[in-house]
CSV table of C-alpha atoms in Angstrom, one decimal:
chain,number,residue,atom,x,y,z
A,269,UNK,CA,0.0,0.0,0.0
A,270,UNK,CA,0.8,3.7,-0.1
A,271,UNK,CA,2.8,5.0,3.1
A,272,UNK,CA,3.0,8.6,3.8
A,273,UNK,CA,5.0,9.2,6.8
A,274,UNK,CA,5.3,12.5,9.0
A,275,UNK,CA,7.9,14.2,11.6
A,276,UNK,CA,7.8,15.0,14.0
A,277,UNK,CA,4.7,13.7,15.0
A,278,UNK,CA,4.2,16.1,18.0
A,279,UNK,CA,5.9,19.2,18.4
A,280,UNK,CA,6.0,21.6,21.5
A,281,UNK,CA,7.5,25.2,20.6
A,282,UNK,CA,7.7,28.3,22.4
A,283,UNK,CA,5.9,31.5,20.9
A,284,UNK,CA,8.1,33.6,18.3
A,285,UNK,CA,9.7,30.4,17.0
A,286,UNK,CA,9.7,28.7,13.8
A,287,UNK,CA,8.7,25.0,13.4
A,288,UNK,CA,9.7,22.3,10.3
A,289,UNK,CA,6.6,19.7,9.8
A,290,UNK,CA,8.3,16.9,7.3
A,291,UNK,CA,5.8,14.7,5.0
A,292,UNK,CA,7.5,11.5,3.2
A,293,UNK,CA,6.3,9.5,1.1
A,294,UNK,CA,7.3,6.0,1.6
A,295,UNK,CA,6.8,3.9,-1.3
A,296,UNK,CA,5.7,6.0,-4.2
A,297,UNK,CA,6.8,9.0,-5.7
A,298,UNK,CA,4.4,12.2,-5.2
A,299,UNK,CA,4.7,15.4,-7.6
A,300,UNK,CA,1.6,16.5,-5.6
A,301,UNK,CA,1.4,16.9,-2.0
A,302,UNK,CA,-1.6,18.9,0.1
A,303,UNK,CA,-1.5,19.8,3.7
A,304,UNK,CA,-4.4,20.1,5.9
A,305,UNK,CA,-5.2,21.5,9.5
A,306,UNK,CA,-7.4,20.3,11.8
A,307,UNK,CA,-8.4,22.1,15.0
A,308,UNK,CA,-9.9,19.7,17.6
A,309,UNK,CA,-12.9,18.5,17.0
A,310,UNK,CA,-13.1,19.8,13.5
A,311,UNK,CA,-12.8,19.0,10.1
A,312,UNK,CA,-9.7,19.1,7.9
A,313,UNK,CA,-9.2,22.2,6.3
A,314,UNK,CA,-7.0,22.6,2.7
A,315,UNK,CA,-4.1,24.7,3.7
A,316,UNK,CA,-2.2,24.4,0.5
A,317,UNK,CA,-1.4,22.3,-2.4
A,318,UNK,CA,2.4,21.3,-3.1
A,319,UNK,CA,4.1,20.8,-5.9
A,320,UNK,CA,7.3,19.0,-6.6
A,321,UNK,CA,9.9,21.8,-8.4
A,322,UNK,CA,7.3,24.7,-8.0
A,323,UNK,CA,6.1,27.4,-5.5
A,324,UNK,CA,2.9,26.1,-3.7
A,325,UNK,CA,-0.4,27.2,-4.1
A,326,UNK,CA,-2.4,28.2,-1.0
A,327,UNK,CA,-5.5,28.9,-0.1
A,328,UNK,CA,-7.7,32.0,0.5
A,329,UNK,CA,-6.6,33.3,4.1
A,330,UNK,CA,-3.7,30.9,4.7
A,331,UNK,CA,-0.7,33.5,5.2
A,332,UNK,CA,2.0,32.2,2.6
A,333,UNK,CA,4.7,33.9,4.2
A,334,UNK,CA,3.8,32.2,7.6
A,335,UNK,CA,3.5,29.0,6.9
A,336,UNK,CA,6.1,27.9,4.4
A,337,UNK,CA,5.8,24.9,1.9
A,338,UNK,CA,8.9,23.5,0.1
A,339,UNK,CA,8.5,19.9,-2.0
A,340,UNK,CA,11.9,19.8,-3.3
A,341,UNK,CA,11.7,16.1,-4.1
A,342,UNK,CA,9.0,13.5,-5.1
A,343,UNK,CA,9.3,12.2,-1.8
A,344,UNK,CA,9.5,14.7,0.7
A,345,UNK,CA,7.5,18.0,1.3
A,346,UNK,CA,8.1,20.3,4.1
A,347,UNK,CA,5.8,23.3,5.9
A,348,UNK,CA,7.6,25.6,7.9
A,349,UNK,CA,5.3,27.8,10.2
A,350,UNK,CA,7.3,30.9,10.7
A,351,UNK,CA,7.2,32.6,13.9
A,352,UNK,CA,4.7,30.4,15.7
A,353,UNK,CA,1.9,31.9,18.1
A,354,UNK,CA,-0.8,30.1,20.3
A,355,UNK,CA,-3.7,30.1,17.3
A,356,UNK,CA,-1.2,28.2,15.2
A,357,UNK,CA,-1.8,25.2,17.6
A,358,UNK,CA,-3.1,22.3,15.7
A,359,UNK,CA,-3.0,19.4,14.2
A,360,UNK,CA,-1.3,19.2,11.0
A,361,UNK,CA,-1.7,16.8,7.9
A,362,UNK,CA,-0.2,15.7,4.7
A,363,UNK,CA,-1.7,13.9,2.2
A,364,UNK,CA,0.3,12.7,-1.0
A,365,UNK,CA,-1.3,11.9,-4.7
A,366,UNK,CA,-0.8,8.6,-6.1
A,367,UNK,CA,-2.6,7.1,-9.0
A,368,UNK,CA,-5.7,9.6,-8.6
A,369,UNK,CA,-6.2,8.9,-4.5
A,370,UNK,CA,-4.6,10.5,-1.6
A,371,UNK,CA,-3.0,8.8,0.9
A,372,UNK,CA,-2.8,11.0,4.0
A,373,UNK,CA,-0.5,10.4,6.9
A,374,UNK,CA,-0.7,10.1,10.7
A,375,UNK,CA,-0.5,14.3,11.5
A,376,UNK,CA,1.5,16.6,13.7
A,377,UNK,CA,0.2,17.7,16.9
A,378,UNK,CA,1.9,20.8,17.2
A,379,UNK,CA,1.5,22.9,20.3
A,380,UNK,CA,2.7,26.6,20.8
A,381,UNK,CA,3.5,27.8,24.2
B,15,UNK,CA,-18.0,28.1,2.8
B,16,UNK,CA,-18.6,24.6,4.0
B,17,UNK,CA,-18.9,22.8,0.3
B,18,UNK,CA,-19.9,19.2,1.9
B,19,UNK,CA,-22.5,19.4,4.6
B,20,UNK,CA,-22.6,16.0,6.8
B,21,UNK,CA,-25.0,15.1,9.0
B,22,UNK,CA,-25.4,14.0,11.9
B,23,UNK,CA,-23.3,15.5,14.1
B,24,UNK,CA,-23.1,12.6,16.4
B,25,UNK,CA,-24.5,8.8,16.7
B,26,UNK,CA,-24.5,6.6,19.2
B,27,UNK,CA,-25.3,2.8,17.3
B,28,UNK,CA,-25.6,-0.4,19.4
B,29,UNK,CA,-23.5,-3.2,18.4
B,30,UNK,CA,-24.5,-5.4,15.0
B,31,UNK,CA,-26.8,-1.7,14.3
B,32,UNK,CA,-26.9,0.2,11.0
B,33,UNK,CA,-24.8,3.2,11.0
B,34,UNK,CA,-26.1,6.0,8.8
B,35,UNK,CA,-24.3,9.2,7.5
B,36,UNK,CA,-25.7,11.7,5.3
B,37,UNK,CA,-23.6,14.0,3.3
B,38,UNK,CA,-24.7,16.6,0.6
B,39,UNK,CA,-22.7,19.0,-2.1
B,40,UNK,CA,-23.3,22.0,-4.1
B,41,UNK,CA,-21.1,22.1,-6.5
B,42,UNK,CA,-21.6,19.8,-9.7
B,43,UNK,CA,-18.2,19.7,-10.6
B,44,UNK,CA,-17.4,16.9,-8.5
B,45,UNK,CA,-17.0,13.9,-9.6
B,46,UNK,CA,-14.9,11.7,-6.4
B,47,UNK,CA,-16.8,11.3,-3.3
B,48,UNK,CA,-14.6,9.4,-0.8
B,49,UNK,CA,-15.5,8.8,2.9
B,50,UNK,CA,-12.6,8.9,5.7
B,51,UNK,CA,-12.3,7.0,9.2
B,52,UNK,CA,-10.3,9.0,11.5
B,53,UNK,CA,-9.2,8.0,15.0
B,54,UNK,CA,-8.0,10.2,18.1
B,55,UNK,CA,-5.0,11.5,17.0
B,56,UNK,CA,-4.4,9.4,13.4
B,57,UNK,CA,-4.5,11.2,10.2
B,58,UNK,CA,-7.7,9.9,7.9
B,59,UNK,CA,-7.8,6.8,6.4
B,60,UNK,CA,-9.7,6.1,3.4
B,61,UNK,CA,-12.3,3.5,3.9
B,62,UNK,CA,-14.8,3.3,0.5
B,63,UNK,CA,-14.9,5.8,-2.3
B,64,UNK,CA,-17.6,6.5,-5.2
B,65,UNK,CA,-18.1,8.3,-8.5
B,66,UNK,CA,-21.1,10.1,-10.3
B,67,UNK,CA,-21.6,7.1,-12.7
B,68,UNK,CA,-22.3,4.2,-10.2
B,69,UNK,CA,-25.4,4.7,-7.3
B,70,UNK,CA,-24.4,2.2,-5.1
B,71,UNK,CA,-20.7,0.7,-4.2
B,72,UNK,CA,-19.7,-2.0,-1.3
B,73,UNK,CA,-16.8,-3.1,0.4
B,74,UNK,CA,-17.4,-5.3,3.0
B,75,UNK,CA,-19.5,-3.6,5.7
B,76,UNK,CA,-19.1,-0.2,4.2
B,77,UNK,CA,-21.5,0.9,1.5
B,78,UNK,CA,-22.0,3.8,-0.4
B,79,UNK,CA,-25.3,5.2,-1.8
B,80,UNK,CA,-25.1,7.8,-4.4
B,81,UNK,CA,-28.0,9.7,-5.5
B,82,UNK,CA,-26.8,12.4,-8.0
B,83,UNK,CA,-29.8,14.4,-8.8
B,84,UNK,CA,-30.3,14.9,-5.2
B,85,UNK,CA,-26.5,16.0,-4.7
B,86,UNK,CA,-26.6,13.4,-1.9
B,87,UNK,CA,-24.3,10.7,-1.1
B,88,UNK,CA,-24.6,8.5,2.3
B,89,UNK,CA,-22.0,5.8,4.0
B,90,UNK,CA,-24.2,2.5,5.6
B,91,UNK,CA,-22.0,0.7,8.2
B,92,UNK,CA,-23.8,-2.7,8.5
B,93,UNK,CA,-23.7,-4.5,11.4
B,94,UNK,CA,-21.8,-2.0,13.8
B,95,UNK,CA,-19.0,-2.8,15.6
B,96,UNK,CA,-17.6,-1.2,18.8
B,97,UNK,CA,-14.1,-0.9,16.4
B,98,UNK,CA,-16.2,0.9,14.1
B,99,UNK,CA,-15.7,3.8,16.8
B,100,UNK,CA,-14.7,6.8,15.3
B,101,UNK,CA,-15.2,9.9,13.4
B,102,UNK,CA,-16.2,9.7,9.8
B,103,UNK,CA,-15.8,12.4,7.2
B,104,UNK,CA,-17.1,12.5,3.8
B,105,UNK,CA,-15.5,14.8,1.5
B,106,UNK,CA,-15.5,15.6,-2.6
B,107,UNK,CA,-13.6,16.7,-4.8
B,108,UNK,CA,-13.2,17.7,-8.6
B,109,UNK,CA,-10.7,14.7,-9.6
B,110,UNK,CA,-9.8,11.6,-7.2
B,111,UNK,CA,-6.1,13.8,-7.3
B,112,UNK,CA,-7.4,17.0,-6.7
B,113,UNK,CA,-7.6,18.6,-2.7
B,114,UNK,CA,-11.0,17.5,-1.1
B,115,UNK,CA,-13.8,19.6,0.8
B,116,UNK,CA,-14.3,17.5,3.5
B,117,UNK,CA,-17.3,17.6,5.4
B,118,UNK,CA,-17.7,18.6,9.3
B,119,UNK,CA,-17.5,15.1,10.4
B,120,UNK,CA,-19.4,12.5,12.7
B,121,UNK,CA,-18.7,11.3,15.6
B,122,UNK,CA,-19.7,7.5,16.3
B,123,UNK,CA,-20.1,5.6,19.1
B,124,UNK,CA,-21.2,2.1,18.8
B,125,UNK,CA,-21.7,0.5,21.9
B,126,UNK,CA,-21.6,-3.3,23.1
């Protein structure tokens, strides 16, 4: 089966610091990546769609300078959030595209202090 | 704008019940309709998926029921199991590969 992995899988930063979120896919080679957020108890909401050897495209009222996205192989994607606060607290996801479906991975708790 | 509206909210199913989610879209355009089962702290994992051209698909338990001219689509878990615990999400999407709307989500509780 598909395996996307993703590290850390919880994260505890102080406020004013930056945070790296890796997604990998395992067995399969992914020119497109998305990531989610989830806030508890919610649904999953599109953060941005990333694509191997190009900038990313985000989505209306996600702050691209914030949270940075960097897919520099078919493998591996990366979000950055920049200068983490409290709201940023959540649960992040990755999903990878493979033959049409989306695999998506386990999720980063990520908790700002 | 919530694309995917899913209902209900919450269940509560004994065990060897019928589970029953209802999920409705707007938009035309799409053409995947995939359902997720997501546990505490796990990402989503997709359980049974369905396209426009087909009104009913089954996998195992799980079954799909498609009714396009309504814009509604609904998962049926057959005989409930306390493992069935969880929260469900329907979602849709333009392509299979393209990013999906999901839906608010349901929790269920199926109990012994």
């Amino acid at each position: 089966g598909a395996v996307v992995s993703q590290h850390p899988s919880r994260v505890i930063c102080k406020s004013g610091t930056s945070v790296k979120i890796e997604c990998r896919s395992l067995d399969f080679q992914a020119t497109t990546m998305f990531w989610y957020r989830q806030f508890p108890k919610q649904s999953l909401m599109l953060m941005a769609t990333s694509n191997e050897g190009s900038k990313a495209t985000y989505e209306q009222g996600v702050e691209k300078d914030k949270f940075l996205i960097n897919h520099a192989s078919l493998t591996l994607s990366t979000l950055t959030v920049t200068s983490a606060h409290p709201e940023d607290s959540s649960f992040y996801i990755c999903s990878a595209r493979r033959q049409g479906l989306q695999y998506f991975g386990p999720g980063t708790r990520l908790t700002v202090t | 704008q919530q694309q995917v509206k899913q209902s209900p909210q919450s269940l509560i199913v004994q065990k060897g019940g019928i589970s029953i989610i209802n999920c409705a879209y707007e938009n035309t355009a799409f053409d995947y309709f995939p359902w997720y089962q997501q546990f505490p702290g796990k990402g989503p994992a997709l359980l049974i998926a369905i396209r426009p051209d087909v009104s009913e698909k089954k996998e195992g338990r799980f079954t799909i029921s498609f009714n396009k001219s309504a814009k509604q689509f609904s998962l049926h878990i057959m005989d409930s199991q306390p493992g069935d615990s969880a929260t469900y999400f329907c979602a849709a999407s333009k392509n299979s590969g393209y990013a999906l709307n999901f839906g608010k989500g349901t929790s269920l509780l199926v109990t012994p």
